C-alpha positions as semicolon CSV with decimal commas, in nm:
position;residue;x (nm);y (nm);z (nm)
1;X;0,975;-3,535;-2,403
2;X;1,187;-3,783;-2,204
3;X;0,920;-4,063;-2,223
4;X;0,890;-4,013;-2,606
5;X;1,284;-4,019;-2,646
6;X;1,284;-4,346;-2,446
7;X;1,020;-4,502;-2,656
8;X;1,204;-4,393;-2,975
9;X;1,523;-4,568;-2,845
10;X;1,341;-4,877;-2,780
11;X;1,100;-4,894;-3,068
12;X;1,364;-4,765;-3,326
13;X;1,177;-4,477;-3,522
14;X;1,359;-4,146;-3,568
15;X;1,207;-3,841;-3,402
16;X;1,247;-3,479;-3,524
17;X;1,402;-3,238;-3,282
18;X;1,074;-3,039;-3,288
19;X;0,893;-3,314;-3,156
20;X;1,089;-3,313;-2,842
21;X;1,078;-2,934;-2,777
22;X;0,766;-2,797;-2,617
23;X;0,561;-2,548;-2,836
24;X;0,656;-2,232;-2,627
25;X;1,031;-2,316;-2,648
26;X;1,027;-2,351;-3,029
27;X;1,190;-2,066;-3,222
28;X;0,959;-1,759;-3,306
29;X;0,940;-1,588;-3,649
30;X;0,836;-1,227;-3,645
31;X;0,566;-1,125;-3,890
32;X;0,608;-0,833;-4,138
33;X;0,373;-0,625;-3,901
34;X;0,573;-0,715;-3,604
35;X;0,890;-0,627;-3,754
36;X;0,763;-0,281;-3,867
37;X;0,606;-0,206;-3,545
38;X;0,920;-0,323;-3,347
39;X;1,141;-0,103;-3,566
40;X;0,915;0,211;-3,507
41;X;0,899;0,150;-3,137
42;X;1,266;0,124;-3,114
43;X;1,297;0,444;-3,290
44;X;1,038;0,612;-3,053
45;X;1,248;0,490;-2,761
46;X;1,578;0,608;-2,890
47;X;1,416;0,947;-2,948
48;X;1,292;0,961;-2,595
49;X;1,616;0,861;-2,466
50;X;1,878;1,036;-2,688
51;X;1,697;1,342;-2,796
52;X;1,455;1,434;-2,496
53;X;1,616;1,253;-2,196
54;X;1,976;1,317;-2,255
55;X;1,972;1,610;-2,492
56;X;1,688;1,820;-2,366
57;X;1,636;1,750;-1,986
58;X;1,937;1,589;-1,850
59;X;2,164;1,923;-1,871
60;X;1,909;2,131;-1,713
61;X;1,838;1,889;-1,420
62;X;2,215;1,846;-1,382
63;X;2,276;2,208;-1,382
64;X;2,033;2,271;-1,090
65;X;2,088;1,980;-0,870
66;X;2,472;1,988;-0,867
67;X;2,496;2,349;-0,754
68;X;2,609;2,372;-0,371
69;X;2,440;2,689;-0,306
70;X;2,055;2,762;-0,272
71;X;1,876;2,811;-0,599
72;X;1,581;3,035;-0,673
73;X;1,221;2,934;-0,733
74;X;1,249;2,958;-1,117
75;X;1,549;2,747;-1,123
76;X;1,446;2,488;-0,864
77;X;1,114;2,432;-1,047
78;X;1,273;2,409;-1,393
79;X;1,541;2,172;-1,266
80;X;1,279;1,953;-1,096
81;X;1,043;1,959;-1,387
82;X;1,339;1,883;-1,618
83;X;1,432;1,576;-1,408
84;X;1,066;1,453;-1,408
85;X;1,072;1,478;-1,803
86;X;1,420;1,305;-1,794
87;X;1,337;0,999;-1,570
88;X;1,007;0,953;-1,769
89;X;1,182;0,969;-2,123
90;X;1,481;0,770;-1,995
91;X;1,274;0,497;-1,855
92;X;0,980;0,479;-2,105
93;X;1,259;0,502;-2,381
94;X;1,429;0,212;-2,242
95;X;1,116;0,016;-2,189
96;X;0,980;0,104;-2,549
97;X;1,333;0,003;-2,704
98;X;1,309;-0,341;-2,527
99;X;0,935;-0,399;-2,626
100;X;1,028;-0,298;-2,991
101;X;1,343;-0,544;-2,984
102;X;1,132;-0,824;-2,855
103;X;0,857;-0,759;-3,109
104;X;1,134;-0,788;-3,400
105;X;1,204;-1,132;-3,267
106;X;0,838;-1,222;-3,249
107;X;0,752;-1,158;-2,889
108;X;0,496;-0,929;-2,752
109;X;0,567;-0,767;-2,415
110;X;0,304;-0,563;-2,236
111;X;0,343;-0,163;-2,216
112;X;0,523;-0,037;-1,911
113;X;0,401;0,323;-1,928
114;X;0,056;0,477;-2,001
115;X;0,099;0,859;-1,996
116;X;0,169;0,879;-1,628
117;X;0,192;1,251;-1,605
118;X;-0,174;1,280;-1,727
119;X;-0,283;1,089;-1,425
120;X;-0,582;1,212;-1,227
121;X;-0,481;1,099;-0,878
122;X;-0,205;0,888;-0,720
123;X;-0,382;0,546;-0,761
124;X;-0,414;0,650;-1,126
125;X;-0,046;0,762;-1,141
126;X;0,068;0,406;-1,021
127;X;-0,142;0,221;-1,279
128;X;0,027;0,426;-1,531
129;X;0,392;0,454;-1,404
130;X;0,658;0,173;-1,420
131;X;0,345;-0,074;-1,443
132;X;0,549;-0,387;-1,389
133;X;0,683;-0,254;-1,056
134;X;0,355;-0,127;-0,938
135;X;0,181;-0,451;-1,030
136;X;0,448;-0,636;-0,844
137;X;0,414;-0,419;-0,534
138;X;0,040;-0,470;-0,537
139;X;0,047;-0,846;-0,600
140;X;0,330;-0,957;-0,373
141;X;0,326;-0,680;-0,086
142;X;-0,003;-0,491;-0,078
143;X;-0,229;-0,780;-0,114
144;X;-0,043;-1,033;0,108
145;X;-0,030;-0,770;0,370
146;X;-0,406;-0,760;0,372
147;X;-0,493;-0,500;0,111
148;X;-0,814;-0,311;0,177
149;X;-0,989;-0,620;0,330
150;X;-0,906;-0,566;0,706
151;X;-1,051;-0,233;0,785
152;X;-0,949;0,130;0,708
153;X;-0,669;0,173;0,943
154;X;-0,503;-0,167;0,827
155;X;-0,557;-0,038;0,464
156;X;-0,374;0,287;0,524
157;X;-0,090;0,098;0,702
158;X;-0,058;-0,152;0,423
159;X;-0,033;0,147;0,156
160;X;0,250;0,312;0,378
161;X;0,442;-0,021;0,413
162;X;0,410;-0,102;0,055
163;X;0,540;0,248;-0,070
164;X;0,808;0,257;0,199
165;X;0,951;-0,066;0,097
166;X;0,912;0,031;-0,273
167;X;1,127;0,339;-0,197
168;X;1,386;0,131;-0,002
169;X;1,403;-0,100;-0,306
170;X;1,570;0,180;-0,505
171;X;1,842;0,237;-0,268
172;X;1,945;0,229;0,110
173;X;1,919;0,619;0,140
174;X;1,668;0,828;0,344
175;X;1,600;1,021;0,033
176;X;1,436;0,707;-0,129
177;X;1,252;0,607;0,193
178;X;1,085;0,945;0,227
179;X;1,022;0,950;-0,161
180;X;0,828;0,627;-0,105
181;X;0,673;0,769;0,210
182;X;0,534;1,076;0,038
183;X;0,376;0,852;-0,227
184;X;0,221;0,646;0,051
185;X;0,085;0,949;0,222
186;X;-0,033;1,065;-0,114
187;X;-0,229;0,751;-0,183
188;X;-0,367;0,732;0,176
189;X;-0,489;1,113;0,148
190;X;-0,656;1,024;-0,175
191;X;-0,834;0,724;-0,049
192;X;-0,953;0,934;0,254
193;X;-1,067;1,219;0,033
194;X;-1,235;0,980;-0,210
195;X;-1,461;0,840;0,077
196;X;-1,544;1,190;0,202
197;X;-1,619;1,313;-0,170
198;X;-1,893;1,066;-0,222
199;X;-2,133;1,300;-0,090
200;X;-1,978;1,600;-0,295
201;X;-2,156;1,559;-0,637
202;X;-1,998;1,893;-0,764
203;X;-1,654;1,746;-0,769
204;X;-1,696;1,607;-1,128
205;X;-1,648;1,726;-1,487
206;X;-1,359;1,812;-1,728
207;X;-1,258;2,133;-1,512
208;X;-1,222;1,933;-1,190
209;X;-1,040;1,631;-1,370
210;X;-0,795;1,880;-1,530
211;X;-0,741;2,032;-1,169
212;X;-0,682;1,696;-1,019
213;X;-0,430;1,613;-1,299
214;X;-0,245;1,946;-1,235
215;X;-0,227;1,883;-0,857
216;X;-0,109;1,515;-0,907
217;X;0,167;1,641;-1,131
218;X;0,286;1,910;-0,892
219;X;0,301;1,675;-0,593
220;X;0,467;1,394;-0,807
221;X;0,732;1,661;-0,886
222;X;0,770;1,748;-0,532
223;X;0,854;1,397;-0,446
224;X;1,089;1,359;-0,738
225;X;1,320;1,616;-0,572
226;X;1,407;1,346;-0,308
227;X;1,459;1,083;-0,573
228;X;1,707;1,303;-0,762
229;X;1,894;1,470;-0,479
230;X;2,219;1,312;-0,369
231;X;2,141;1,376;0,017
232;X;1,861;1,487;0,234
233;X;2,011;1,844;0,293
234;X;2,039;1,892;-0,082
235;X;1,679;1,784;-0,135
236;X;1,554;2,024;0,150
237;X;1,746;2,320;-0,026
238;X;1,583;2,242;-0,358
239;X;1,240;2,219;-0,192
240;X;1,305;2,554;-0,021
241;X;1,393;2,702;-0,341
242;X;1,069;2,564;-0,493
243;X;0,890;2,737;-0,196
244;X;1,043;3,059;-0,267
245;X;1,260;3,080;0,043
246;X;1,569;3,181;-0,151
247;X;1,476;3,500;-0,326
248;X;1,815;3,636;-0,367
249;X;1,977;3,333;-0,506
250;X;2,193;3,361;-0,814
251;X;2,046;3,251;-1,142
252;X;2,167;2,909;-1,258
253;X;2,002;2,851;-1,606
254;X;2,040;3,114;-1,881
255;X;1,736;3,261;-2,060
256;X;1,763;3,040;-2,371
257;X;1,788;2,715;-2,172
258;X;1,502;2,832;-1,959
259;X;1,299;2,878;-2,281
260;X;1,397;2,553;-2,447
261;X;1,296;2,374;-2,120
262;X;0,938;2,526;-2,092
263;X;0,887;2,423;-2,457
264;X;0,992;2,084;-2,406
265;X;0,800;2,016;-2,079
266;X;0,498;2,176;-2,259
267;X;0,538;1,948;-2,546
268;X;0,578;1,626;-2,330
269;X;0,255;1,716;-2,118
270;X;0,057;1,802;-2,418
271;X;0,153;1,464;-2,576
272;X;0,072;1,262;-2,251
273;X;-0,258;1,457;-2,208
274;X;-0,355;1,377;-2,573
275;X;-0,246;1,014;-2,529
276;X;-0,421;0,972;-2,190
277;X;-0,707;0,743;-2,304
278;X;-0,543;0,655;-2,648
279;X;-0,312;0,381;-2,756
280;X;-0,034;0,425;-2,996
281;X;-0,192;0,165;-3,229
282;X;-0,515;0,362;-3,240
283;X;-0,339;0,685;-3,306
284;X;-0,127;0,532;-3,598
285;X;-0,429;0,351;-3,772
286;X;-0,614;0,696;-3,765
287;X;-0,326;0,890;-3,903
288;X;-0,222;0,943;-4,263
289;X;0,070;0,713;-4,367
290;X;0,249;1,009;-4,508
291;X;0,240;1,181;-4,175
292;X;0,352;0,880;-3,992
293;X;0,660;0,843;-4,233
294;X;0,735;1,202;-4,186
295;X;0,735;1,181;-3,806
296;X;0,932;0,857;-3,817
297;X;1,188;1,029;-4,045
298;X;1,215;1,350;-3,825
299;X;1,260;1,132;-3,525
300;X;1,548;0,948;-3,687
301;X;1,713;1,251;-3,795
302;X;1,690;1,400;-3,469
303;X;1,844;1,103;-3,301
304;X;2,142;1,096;-3,565
305;X;2,233;1,484;-3,523
306;X;2,184;1,491;-3,146
307;X;2,535;1,520;-2,990
308;X;2,579;1,433;-2,624
309;X;2,741;1,217;-2,358
310;X;2,535;0,912;-2,432
311;X;2,438;0,872;-2,064
312;X;2,357;0,514;-1,916
313;X;1,994;0,450;-1,848
314;X;1,896;0,591;-1,503
315;X;1,726;0,274;-1,384
316;X;2,063;0,071;-1,458
317;X;2,178;0,194;-1,106
318;X;1,877;0,009;-0,939
């Protein structure tokens, strides 16, 4: 551009501004389809954030994790499951709003979540959860450390180092470090079991995959306790409740809230299982336009009528 500008000053012809601006810096104009998709994605993101994360899951998680006395198994598990739903809907909603906003301006941003709670194993989980961060950890930590190219012992050490640093990235607190360490152990154990299971041909089929998804989801929720708890003693107390060590603890959640939470968690998991190997674009193109319009209107109505505190996005603190 500077050479062209110099020549124009010497030779005399007048150049247009567009001639001096590289193509990728020129203004973008969203197409009609991009605008419609962008608005739809923003609606989905707001529904996840306002209705599900803040309205349905946050009150339950806060009620359980803020108590100072031990909690029973039912309260501990429901509070943890509610937080897992809250952090997903909060962060996935934030990402979906950002993707939709960018699309309204003519930009296409890759998806950041792909049904992570339907993951079959922890390597699959990290390919589906916070894809931008997991990709960065892989490309700039795991691979430069040697990845899986320098023997099994070095591979396990690289997995642990990467996940410990990933946990520390979230905050200088032992709970985050242990959370990252747990995921490192999960990934290392999964790798070792996969190598041993190459000889076990019976470990296949829909039933085994469903069991693997369930085990992955349970262990991910165990790790979420350390992510949510304010301190290590608080996390140990919740984990003790999940293990049934506090059978005489006073109830925290009322029956109505328990039922609401179970329905919301079941709905979230059902949706993720259905979308496990599908994309939103495929589902929309295969669905009746009337049904799509009805679902869109229902989400907008739920967003409008939901009354809450308007919590900030969880990941704004990291």
